[in-house]
Amino acid sequence: MPRHEENPVTVIGLGPMGQALAGAFLRAGHPTTVWNRTAAKADPLVAAGAALAGSVEEAVAAGGPVVACVSDLAVLRRLLDPAADVLAGRVVVNLTTGTSREVRETAEWVAGRGAAHLAGAILALPRDIGTGTSLVLYSGSPEAFERHATTLRGLGEGAVHLGADQGLAALYAAAGVTLMWSTLNGFLHGTAMLAAAGVDASTFVEFARQNIATTAGWLPGYARQVEEGSYPAPDATVESHLAAMDLLVRESETSGVDAGLPRFVRAVAERAVAAGHGRDSYAALVEVFRRPAQP
Ligand SMILES: NC(=O)c1ccc[n+]([C@@H]2O[C@H](COP(=O)([O-])OP(=O)(O)OC[C@H]3O[C@@H](n4cnc5c(N)ncnc54)[C@H](OP(=O)(O)O)[C@@H]3O)[C@@H](O)[C@H]2O)c1
């Protein structure tokens, strides 16, 4: 691993993730300054060579990018506010989770203090930080990303800049988890139904994998339909999916498992049919997701 003795970095926030970030910077050889409300959490990092700042202002002034990783963005603003004078000309690499709107507002707030803002969304667990498996998405200042890309790759080879829009990293992260939870819920609901017939979860895995791969193969075609706003259905229509969804609800009830997930899936398709998409392809459901349901 290359050493970076000349590239200092500051980490603000030493929860499980901040500690992992600071540890990775230290292992990569960066002079690392840390600050945390509860200073004792810095002890292992100080033992490993980190400098403990006595205030956020002192931490920001230490030099290099200011990597911020606290519980939420309101906390971050409160912490950075007293350091406004030393923020000018600095780069804030904000790895604190928030909605895209909150991130954009924070970026404007940081810019108002004369600093560059690079937004980041961590798609990894603390134990993965600094390994080849961690992925951190970035958006916002392209110059800041270019300048600090080598340092940021110390957190994991997967460091991707998505564009200048500060909210993009948060949006991609949200899109990633909606995909992840939908897939996992399908797997676990299927597992519960199969368990009613004595099939164990491990036996289901190979079938589930193939099913996910087949579904993934449909994505490019559906993406084209979404972009064109036209949903021709040479084979399965939303109406035909709806009939299969009815069957899934009944199968869930018959098998004695919770039918809430298939009922929700059916309700979305029913809204698409009510909006005139019954003869369209499944991709037309994007029209339902684009508009919040009326209460
Ligand atoms: N852990 C993960 O697996 C993971 C994965 C991806 C992204 N993230 C994101 O990383 C960020 C940090 O997460 P985390 O897991 O390290 O733990 P966390 O519990 O979300 O955040 C803990 C950090 O926030 C600080 N904090 C909270 N309230 C504060 C306040 N009022 N004033 C000053 N500091 C305050 C804590 O300081 P004290 O130590 O003094 O309490 C600590 O440094 C979050 O935005 C999280 O969503 C975490």
mmCIF file of N, CA and C and ligand atoms in Angstrom, residues 13-18 35-38 41 69-72 75 78-79 95-97 122-126, ligand 1:
data_model
loop_
_atom_site.group_PDB
_atom_site.id
_atom_site.type_symbol
_atom_site.label_atom_id
_atom_site.label_comp_id
_atom_site.label_asym_id
_atom_site.label_seq_id
_atom_site.Cartn_x
_atom_site.Cartn_y
_atom_site.Cartn_z
ATOM 1 N N GLY A 13 -16.033 13.004 13.966
ATOM 2 C CA GLY A 13 -17.040 11.991 14.252
ATOM 3 C C GLY A 13 -16.389 10.629 14.343
ATOM 4 N N LEU A 14 -16.448 10.051 15.540
ATOM 5 C CA LEU A 14 -15.798 8.742 15.748
ATOM 6 C C LEU A 14 -16.790 7.723 16.296
ATOM 7 N N GLY A 15 -17.961 7.638 15.625
ATOM 8 C CA GLY A 15 -18.834 6.495 15.860
ATOM 9 C C GLY A 15 -18.163 5.288 15.217
ATOM 10 N N PRO A 16 -18.878 4.162 15.108
ATOM 11 C CA PRO A 16 -18.251 2.985 14.487
ATOM 12 C C PRO A 16 -17.685 3.292 13.095
ATOM 13 N N MET A 17 -18.413 4.110 12.304
ATOM 14 C CA MET A 17 -17.938 4.375 10.943
ATOM 15 C C MET A 17 -16.759 5.351 10.947
ATOM 16 N N GLY A 18 -16.861 6.427 11.732
ATOM 17 C CA GLY A 18 -15.761 7.396 11.778
ATOM 18 C C GLY A 18 -14.468 6.748 12.262
ATOM 19 N N TRP A 35 -11.456 14.332 15.777
ATOM 20 C CA TRP A 35 -12.225 15.003 16.831
ATOM 21 C C TRP A 35 -13.521 14.237 17.025
ATOM 22 N N ASN A 36 -13.932 14.111 18.286
ATOM 23 C CA ASN A 36 -15.229 13.502 18.587
ATOM 24 C C ASN A 36 -15.770 14.114 19.861
ATOM 25 N N ARG A 37 -17.121 14.250 19.927
ATOM 26 C CA ARG A 37 -17.738 14.808 21.132
ATOM 27 C C ARG A 37 -17.274 14.027 22.359
ATOM 28 N N THR A 38 -17.344 12.702 22.255
ATOM 29 C CA THR A 38 -16.865 11.855 23.347
ATOM 30 C C THR A 38 -15.406 11.514 23.034
ATOM 31 N N LYS A 41 -13.389 8.015 22.701
ATOM 32 C CA LYS A 41 -13.472 7.083 21.564
ATOM 33 C C LYS A 41 -12.252 7.214 20.653
ATOM 34 N N CYS A 69 -18.238 12.530 9.558
ATOM 35 C CA CYS A 69 -19.086 11.337 9.613
ATOM 36 C C CYS A 69 -19.761 11.278 10.984
ATOM 37 N N VAL A 70 -20.836 12.044 11.137
ATOM 38 C CA VAL A 70 -21.595 12.022 12.392
ATOM 39 C C VAL A 70 -22.998 11.496 12.124
ATOM 40 N N SER A 71 -23.832 11.495 13.160
ATOM 41 C CA SER A 71 -25.111 10.793 13.056
ATOM 42 C C SER A 71 -26.038 11.398 12.008
ATOM 43 N N ASP A 72 -26.117 12.736 11.925
ATOM 44 C CA ASP A 72 -26.969 13.331 10.886
ATOM 45 C C ASP A 72 -26.473 14.734 10.540
ATOM 46 N N VAL A 75 -26.693 17.720 13.086
ATOM 47 C CA VAL A 75 -25.578 17.657 14.049
ATOM 48 C C VAL A 75 -24.316 18.208 13.401
ATOM 49 N N ARG A 78 -24.306 21.978 13.247
ATOM 50 C CA ARG A 78 -24.078 22.567 14.584
ATOM 51 C C ARG A 78 -22.606 22.480 14.964
ATOM 52 N N LEU A 79 -21.970 21.375 14.581
ATOM 53 C CA LEU A 79 -20.552 21.191 14.932
ATOM 54 C C LEU A 79 -19.644 22.114 14.123
ATOM 55 N N LEU A 95 -19.418 12.478 4.716
ATOM 56 C CA LEU A 95 -19.856 11.077 4.649
ATOM 57 C C LEU A 95 -20.995 10.811 5.633
ATOM 58 N N THR A 96 -21.673 11.881 6.026
ATOM 59 C CA THR A 96 -22.823 11.761 6.928
ATOM 60 C C THR A 96 -24.076 11.504 6.091
ATOM 61 N N THR A 97 -24.881 10.537 6.506
ATOM 62 C CA THR A 97 -26.062 10.163 5.733
ATOM 63 C C THR A 97 -27.156 11.221 5.835
ATOM 64 N N ILE A 122 -21.707 6.019 1.984
ATOM 65 C CA ILE A 122 -20.926 4.796 2.222
ATOM 66 C C ILE A 122 -21.837 3.588 2.070
ATOM 67 N N LEU A 123 -21.493 2.706 1.133
ATOM 68 C CA LEU A 123 -22.267 1.476 0.941
ATOM 69 C C LEU A 123 -21.427 0.314 1.455
ATOM 70 N N ALA A 124 -21.129 0.357 2.730
ATOM 71 C CA ALA A 124 -20.265 -0.669 3.322
ATOM 72 C C ALA A 124 -20.435 -0.619 4.828
ATOM 73 N N LEU A 125 -19.993 -1.682 5.481
ATOM 74 C CA LEU A 125 -19.984 -1.714 6.940
ATOM 75 C C LEU A 125 -18.626 -1.206 7.419
ATOM 76 N N PRO A 126 -18.558 -0.741 8.688
ATOM 77 C CA PRO A 126 -17.261 -0.263 9.186
ATOM 78 C C PRO A 126 -16.135 -1.267 8.981
HETATM 79 N N1 LIG B 1 -22.268 2.128 10.754
HETATM 80 C C1 LIG B 1 -22.572 1.786 9.507
HETATM 81 O O1 LIG B 1 -22.652 0.620 9.163
HETATM 82 C C2 LIG B 1 -22.782 2.872 8.473
HETATM 83 C C3 LIG B 1 -22.846 2.506 7.109
HETATM 84 C C4 LIG B 1 -23.024 3.500 6.145
HETATM 85 C C5 LIG B 1 -23.167 4.809 6.527
HETATM 86 N N2 LIG B 1 -23.115 5.143 7.859
HETATM 87 C C6 LIG B 1 -23.302 6.553 8.223
HETATM 88 O O2 LIG B 1 -22.167 7.041 8.906
HETATM 89 C C7 LIG B 1 -22.577 8.060 9.829
HETATM 90 C C8 LIG B 1 -21.987 7.725 11.196
HETATM 91 O O3 LIG B 1 -22.506 6.458 11.580
HETATM 92 P P1 LIG B 1 -21.889 5.618 12.780
HETATM 93 O O4 LIG B 1 -22.244 4.215 12.521
HETATM 94 O O5 LIG B 1 -20.470 5.967 13.002
HETATM 95 O O6 LIG B 1 -22.685 6.046 14.106
HETATM 96 P P2 LIG B 1 -23.832 7.076 14.436
HETATM 97 O O7 LIG B 1 -24.408 6.614 15.722
HETATM 98 O O8 LIG B 1 -24.773 7.266 13.297
HETATM 99 O O9 LIG B 1 -23.032 8.450 14.675
HETATM 100 C C9 LIG B 1 -22.205 8.547 15.776
HETATM 101 C C10 LIG B 1 -21.387 9.798 15.692
HETATM 102 O O10 LIG B 1 -22.232 10.975 15.734
HETATM 103 C C11 LIG B 1 -21.807 11.784 16.864
HETATM 104 N N3 LIG B 1 -22.922 12.558 17.398
HETATM 105 C C12 LIG B 1 -24.214 12.189 17.506
HETATM 106 N N4 LIG B 1 -24.935 13.198 18.065
HETATM 107 C C13 LIG B 1 -24.068 14.206 18.300
HETATM 108 C C14 LIG B 1 -24.194 15.515 18.839
HETATM 109 N N5 LIG B 1 -25.380 15.988 19.234
HETATM 110 N N6 LIG B 1 -23.085 16.281 18.920
HETATM 111 C C15 LIG B 1 -21.877 15.832 18.510
HETATM 112 N N7 LIG B 1 -21.691 14.603 17.987
HETATM 113 C C16 LIG B 1 -22.773 13.805 17.882
HETATM 114 C C17 LIG B 1 -21.308 10.749 17.846
HETATM 115 O O11 LIG B 1 -20.542 11.365 18.859
HETATM 116 P P3 LIG B 1 -20.367 10.593 20.279
HETATM 117 O O12 LIG B 1 -19.397 9.485 20.004
HETATM 118 O O13 LIG B 1 -19.884 11.634 21.189
HETATM 119 O O14 LIG B 1 -21.743 10.063 20.654
HETATM 120 C C18 LIG B 1 -20.478 9.888 16.907
HETATM 121 O O15 LIG B 1 -19.289 10.535 16.522
HETATM 122 C C19 LIG B 1 -24.100 8.099 9.831
HETATM 123 O O16 LIG B 1 -24.572 9.157 9.041
HETATM 124 C C20 LIG B 1 -24.443 6.759 9.225
HETATM 125 O O17 LIG B 1 -25.709 6.754 8.558
HETATM 126 C C21 LIG B 1 -22.913 4.206 8.835
#
